[in-house]
Each structure stands twice: as structure tokens, then as C-alpha cells.
Coordinates of C-alpha atoms and ligand atoms in Angstrom, one line a residue:
X1 CA 0.2 -0.1 0.1
X2 CA 1.5 3.4 -1.1
X3 CA 0.4 6.8 -0.2
X4 CA 0.9 10.7 0.0
X5 CA 3.1 12.5 -2.4
X6 CA 6.9 11.9 -3.2
X7 CA 9.0 15.0 -2.4
X8 CA 11.8 15.7 -5.1
X9 CA 14.8 18.1 -4.0
X10 CA 15.9 20.7 -5.8
X11 CA 18.4 22.6 -3.1
X12 CA 18.7 22.7 0.6
X13 CA 15.5 24.6 0.8
X14 CA 13.1 23.6 -2.1
X15 CA 11.4 20.3 -3.8
X16 CA 8.8 19.5 -6.1
X17 CA 6.2 17.6 -4.7
X18 CA 2.1 17.8 -5.2
X19 CA -1.1 18.0 -2.9
X20 CA -1.6 14.7 -2.2
X21 CA -2.2 14.4 1.8
X22 CA -2.5 10.5 2.1
X23 CA -5.8 10.6 3.0
X24 CA -6.8 8.1 0.1
X25 CA -4.0 5.6 1.1
X26 CA -4.4 5.8 4.9
X27 CA -8.0 5.1 4.1
X28 CA -7.0 2.0 2.1
X29 CA -4.6 1.0 4.7
X30 CA -7.3 1.1 7.8
X31 CA -10.1 -0.3 6.5
X32 CA -7.8 -3.3 4.9
X33 CA -6.5 -3.9 8.7
X34 CA -9.6 -3.8 10.1
X35 CA -10.7 -6.6 7.5
X36 CA -7.8 -8.8 9.0
X37 CA -5.1 -8.1 6.3
X38 CA -1.4 -7.7 7.1
X39 CA -0.6 -4.0 5.6
X40 CA 2.4 -2.3 5.4
X41 CA 2.1 1.1 4.3
X42 CA 4.8 3.0 2.5
X43 CA 3.9 6.7 2.9
X44 CA 5.4 9.9 1.5
X45 CA 5.3 12.6 3.9
X46 CA 1.9 13.6 5.1
X47 CA 0.7 15.1 8.3
X48 CA -1.2 12.4 9.1
X49 CA -0.6 10.1 12.2
X50 CA 0.5 6.5 11.6
X51 CA -2.3 4.2 11.5
X52 CA -2.4 2.0 14.5
X53 CA -1.3 -1.7 14.1
X54 CA 0.0 -0.9 10.7
X55 CA 3.8 -0.8 9.5
X56 CA 4.0 2.4 8.3
X57 CA 7.4 3.1 6.5
X58 CA 8.4 6.8 5.6
X59 CA 9.4 7.8 2.5
X60 CA 10.5 11.1 0.6
X61 CA 11.5 10.4 -3.0
X62 CA 10.1 8.5 -5.9
X63 CA 13.4 6.6 -5.9
X64 CA 13.0 5.8 -2.0
X65 CA 9.2 4.6 -2.4
X66 CA 10.4 2.3 -5.4
X67 CA 12.8 0.8 -3.6
X68 CA 10.7 0.1 -0.4
X69 CA 7.6 -1.3 -2.9
X70 CA 10.0 -3.5 -4.9
X71 CA 11.1 -5.0 -1.7
X72 CA 7.5 -5.4 -0.2
X73 CA 5.9 -6.8 -3.2
X74 CA 8.1 -9.8 -3.6
X75 CA 5.9 -11.5 -1.0
X76 CA 2.6 -9.3 -1.2
X77 CA -0.8 -10.9 -2.3
X78 CA -2.5 -7.6 -3.1
X79 CA -0.4 -3.9 -4.2
X80 CA -2.2 -1.0 -4.2
X81 CA -0.4 2.0 -5.5
X82 CA -2.4 5.0 -4.2
X83 CA 0.4 7.4 -3.9
X84 CA 1.0 10.5 -6.2
X85 CA 4.4 9.7 -6.8
X86 CA 6.6 12.4 -8.9
X87 CA 6.6 11.8 -12.6
X88 CA 9.7 14.3 -12.6
X89 CA 12.4 15.4 -10.7
X90 CA 15.2 18.3 -10.9
X91 CA 17.8 16.9 -12.9
X92 CA 20.7 18.3 -10.8
X93 CA 20.3 19.2 -6.9
X94 CA 21.9 22.3 -5.9
X95 CA 23.9 21.7 -3.1
X96 CA 23.4 25.6 -2.4
X97 CA 20.4 27.5 -2.1
X98 CA 19.4 29.2 -5.5
X99 CA 19.8 32.5 -4.6
X100 CA 17.2 35.4 -5.9
X101 CA 20.2 37.6 -7.3
X102 CA 21.1 35.1 -9.9
X103 CA 18.9 35.4 -13.1
X104 CA 15.5 33.3 -13.2
X105 CA 17.1 29.5 -12.7
X106 CA 16.1 27.3 -15.5
X107 CA 15.2 23.8 -13.9
X108 CA 15.8 21.1 -16.1
X109 CA 13.5 18.1 -15.2
X110 CA 14.3 14.3 -15.3
X111 CA 11.7 11.2 -15.5
X112 CA 11.3 9.2 -11.9
X113 CA 11.0 5.3 -12.3
X114 CA 7.4 4.2 -12.7
X115 CA 6.9 2.0 -10.2
X116 CA 3.3 1.0 -11.0
X117 CA 4.6 0.3 -14.5
X118 CA 7.4 -1.7 -13.3
X119 CA 5.5 -4.1 -11.1
X120 CA 3.1 -4.6 -14.1
X121 CA 6.0 -5.4 -16.2
X122 CA 7.8 -8.0 -14.1
X123 CA 4.5 -9.4 -12.9
X124 CA 5.0 -12.1 -9.8
X125 CA 2.8 -15.1 -10.5
X126 CA -0.3 -14.4 -7.4
X127 CA 0.5 -10.6 -7.4
X128 CA -3.1 -8.6 -7.5
X129 CA -1.9 -5.0 -8.8
X130 CA -4.5 -1.8 -8.3
X131 CA -3.2 1.1 -9.1
X132 CA -4.9 4.9 -9.4
X133 CA -5.0 7.3 -11.9
X134 CA -5.2 10.9 -10.8
X135 CA -7.1 12.4 -14.4
X136 CA -8.8 15.9 -15.3
X137 CA -10.6 14.5 -18.3
X138 CA -11.5 11.2 -20.1
X139 CA -11.5 9.5 -16.8
X140 CA -12.8 6.3 -17.9
X141 CA -10.6 6.1 -21.1
X142 CA -7.7 7.2 -19.2
X143 CA -8.2 4.7 -16.5
X144 CA -8.7 1.8 -19.4
X145 CA -5.4 3.1 -21.3
X146 CA -3.8 2.6 -17.7
X147 CA -5.1 -0.8 -17.2
X148 CA -3.8 -2.1 -20.2
X149 CA -0.3 0.0 -20.2
X150 CA 0.7 -0.8 -16.7
X151 CA -0.6 -4.3 -16.8
X152 CA -2.7 -3.5 -13.5
X153 CA -5.8 -5.8 -12.6
X154 CA -7.7 -2.7 -11.6
X155 CA -7.6 1.2 -11.9
X156 CA -9.3 3.4 -9.4
X157 CA -9.9 6.6 -11.5
X158 CA -10.2 9.7 -9.8
X159 CA -11.0 13.3 -10.9
X160 CA -8.4 15.6 -9.3
X161 CA -10.4 19.0 -10.9
X162 CA -13.8 18.1 -9.0
X163 CA -13.6 20.2 -5.3
X164 CA -14.8 17.2 -3.2
X165 CA -12.7 14.3 -5.6
X166 CA -8.8 13.7 -5.6
X167 CA -6.5 15.8 -3.7
X168 CA -6.6 16.8 0.0
X169 CA -10.5 16.2 0.8
X170 CA -12.3 13.9 2.7
X171 CA -14.3 12.7 0.0
X172 CA -13.9 10.9 -3.6
X173 CA -15.9 9.6 -6.3
X174 CA -14.3 7.0 -8.4
X175 CA -14.2 5.1 -11.7
X176 CA -13.2 1.2 -11.0
X177 CA -12.2 0.0 -14.0
X178 CA -11.0 -3.8 -14.6
X179 CA -10.8 -6.3 -17.2
X180 CA -14.4 -6.9 -17.3
X181 CA -15.6 -2.9 -17.6
X182 CA -15.7 0.0 -15.3
X183 CA -18.4 0.9 -12.8
X184 CA -18.9 4.7 -11.2
X185 CA -18.7 4.6 -7.6
X186 CA -21.4 7.6 -5.9
X187 CA -19.4 10.4 -3.8
X188 CA -18.7 8.6 -0.8
X189 CA -16.2 9.7 2.1
X190 CA -12.3 8.1 1.6
X191 CA -13.0 5.8 4.1
X192 CA -16.3 4.5 2.7
X193 CA -14.6 4.6 -1.2
X194 CA -11.7 2.5 0.3
X195 CA -14.3 -0.1 1.5
X196 CA -16.1 -0.2 -1.8
X197 CA -12.6 -0.7 -3.6
X198 CA -11.9 -3.6 -1.3
X199 CA -15.5 -5.2 -1.7
X200 CA -14.5 -4.5 -5.7
X201 CA -10.8 -6.1 -5.2
X202 CA -12.3 -9.6 -3.6
X203 CA -14.6 -9.9 -6.4
X204 CA -11.6 -9.8 -8.9
X205 CA -10.2 -13.0 -10.4
X206 CA -7.5 -14.5 -8.7
X207 CA -4.2 -13.8 -10.4
X208 CA -2.5 -16.9 -12.2
X209 CA -0.1 -18.4 -9.4
X210 CA -2.0 -17.1 -6.3
X211 CA -1.7 -19.8 -3.7
X212 CA -4.9 -19.3 -1.4
Ligands
LIG301 O1 -3.5 12.0 -1.1 P1 -4.9 12.3 -1.1 O2 -5.4 13.9 -0.7 O3 -5.7 11.7 -0.5 O4 -5.3 12.1 -2.9 C1 -5.8 10.9 -3.0 C2 -4.9 10.6 -4.5 C3 -5.8 11.8 -5.7 C4 -3.7 11.4 -4.5 C5 -5.3 9.5 -5.0 O5 -6.5 9.0 -5.1 C6 -4.8 9.1 -6.3 O6 -5.3 9.3 -7.5 N1 -3.4 8.6 -6.5 C7 -2.5 8.7 -7.6 C8 -1.9 9.4 -8.4 C9 -1.2 9.5 -9.2 O7 0.1 9.7 -9.2 O8 -1.9 9.4 -10.5 P2 -1.3 8.8 -12.2 O9 -2.4 8.6 -12.9 O10 -0.5 10.1 -12.0 O11 -0.5 7.8 -11.5 C10 -1.0 6.7 -12.0 C11 -0.5 5.6 -11.1 O12 1.0 5.2 -11.2 C12 -0.7 5.3 -9.4 O13 -1.1 4.6 -9.3 C13 0.6 6.1 -9.3 O14 0.8 5.8 -7.8 C14 1.4 5.5 -10.2 N2 2.7 6.1 -10.4 C15 3.0 7.1 -11.2 C16 4.1 7.8 -11.3 C17 5.8 7.1 -10.6 N3 6.8 7.7 -11.1 N4 5.5 5.7 -10.5 C18 4.0 5.0 -10.0 O15 4.2 4.1 -9.8

């Protein structure tokens, strides 16, 4: 289970990040634990307290998140990637704080590893892979594209432009896209959305090689 943003450092004072609060991922972790799952929560920097009884691993950058995800995915039954992993990072880290006096700095970016795509590309038999999609348009089609491109079993699409959905709000309204089709959930609390996601995950066909 991943949650929250990643932070990609630019200089000792600045970083690239996003508006993820971790609420969606923490809700998924808590509801899974309440259902009896053994949960490892790999969390970017958030202002939420660690959920009781859950092994929470704190990371900062996409590279650190990747390392922890690949390590723990090795013996996981289900991986859910709700984290908002930064797609890019500054190509060069400045050891000194960039001073205002200098001309506007041009910041070159480079791609971060796509952890979900990497997990999908090296599918371990028995692993059930759930990704999220933060979209602002063509939600269902984008979800389907991601399902195929990342070889996931389920993509949870949420609209990041809505006032009551996506980043840093208590509610969400998601579309569940899997190989059998898609279904739109109503606007619910993130906790209730998490419960509905787990209910749906339990209806998915066991991935080949699942020993359960
Ligand atoms: O944390 P909250 O404030 O509650 O907000 C919840 C949320 C909006 C962050 C969450 O519901 C959500 O949409 N998370 C995914 C955000 C995201 O990165 O979406 P994406 O469409 O850019 O990425 C698609 C998938 O690939 C995601 O599962 C993401 O975890 C994964 N990814 C993305 C980039 C990357 N370098 N590696 C990845 O694994």
C-alpha cells in the first residue's frame, strides 16, 4: 500500500511535490487492516498520524518509494498504489540554495521510475496489482489506457479537478476500471470509498499463480 506524495529535492530549501495528503491511501490501509489484512503502508511525507497496528514505512523521494515497494511487493498478495509519485525530478540537485540575485534559474527535469509500470512489467505470479489514476478529463478512457499500459488488475480513477474529489479532501468519487468493464461509485467518504474498493478487489479473479 502506497500513500501520499513524494518530494524531489531541488536545493537544501526547495523540492518538487504535489497536493496529495495521504488520506486516500491511509483510508485504504486502515480499512484493509480492519478486515484482517497484514498491511505494509509505504508513505510519502504527510501530516497524518501513523495508523495503529500498521507497519508504516516513511519515504521522501520516488526513488526511495520504489526501493521499498519492490522489496515489499516480493511477498505481497495485493499491491495498491494510491501514492501520488512525482513523475519528474530536478536533473541536478543544487548543494547551495539558489539565490534570488541570480537570473531566473532554468530547472531541467528528468523522469522518475514508473513504479506501477515496473510492477506490471515484471508481474510476479499471484500478485494482484491495483493502481490509481489522477485524471482531469477522459476519466474512463484514461483508466482503461492505464489498466492496459501498466498491466494492472484494477485502476481506480479519480477526478483531480472536482472540489470534493481527489487531492486533500475527505471524500472521493471513483470509477473502478478492470478487465471486465468499469463502474462509477457515488461520491463517498474516502473511508467508504476504500471499503468499496476492497469489496470490488475481492470480486476480481485470482491472478495466475495465487496460492490462496
Ligand atoms: O492523498 P489524497 O490527498 O487523499 O489524494 C488521493 C490521490 C488523488 C492522490 C489518489 O486518489 C490518487 O489518485 N493517487 C494516484 C495519483 C497519481 O500519481 O496518479 P497518476 O495517474 O499520475 O499515476 C498512475 C498510477 O501510477 C498511480 O497508481 C501511481 O501511484 C503510479 N505511479 C505514478 C508515477 C510514478 N512515477 N510511479 C508510479 O507508480
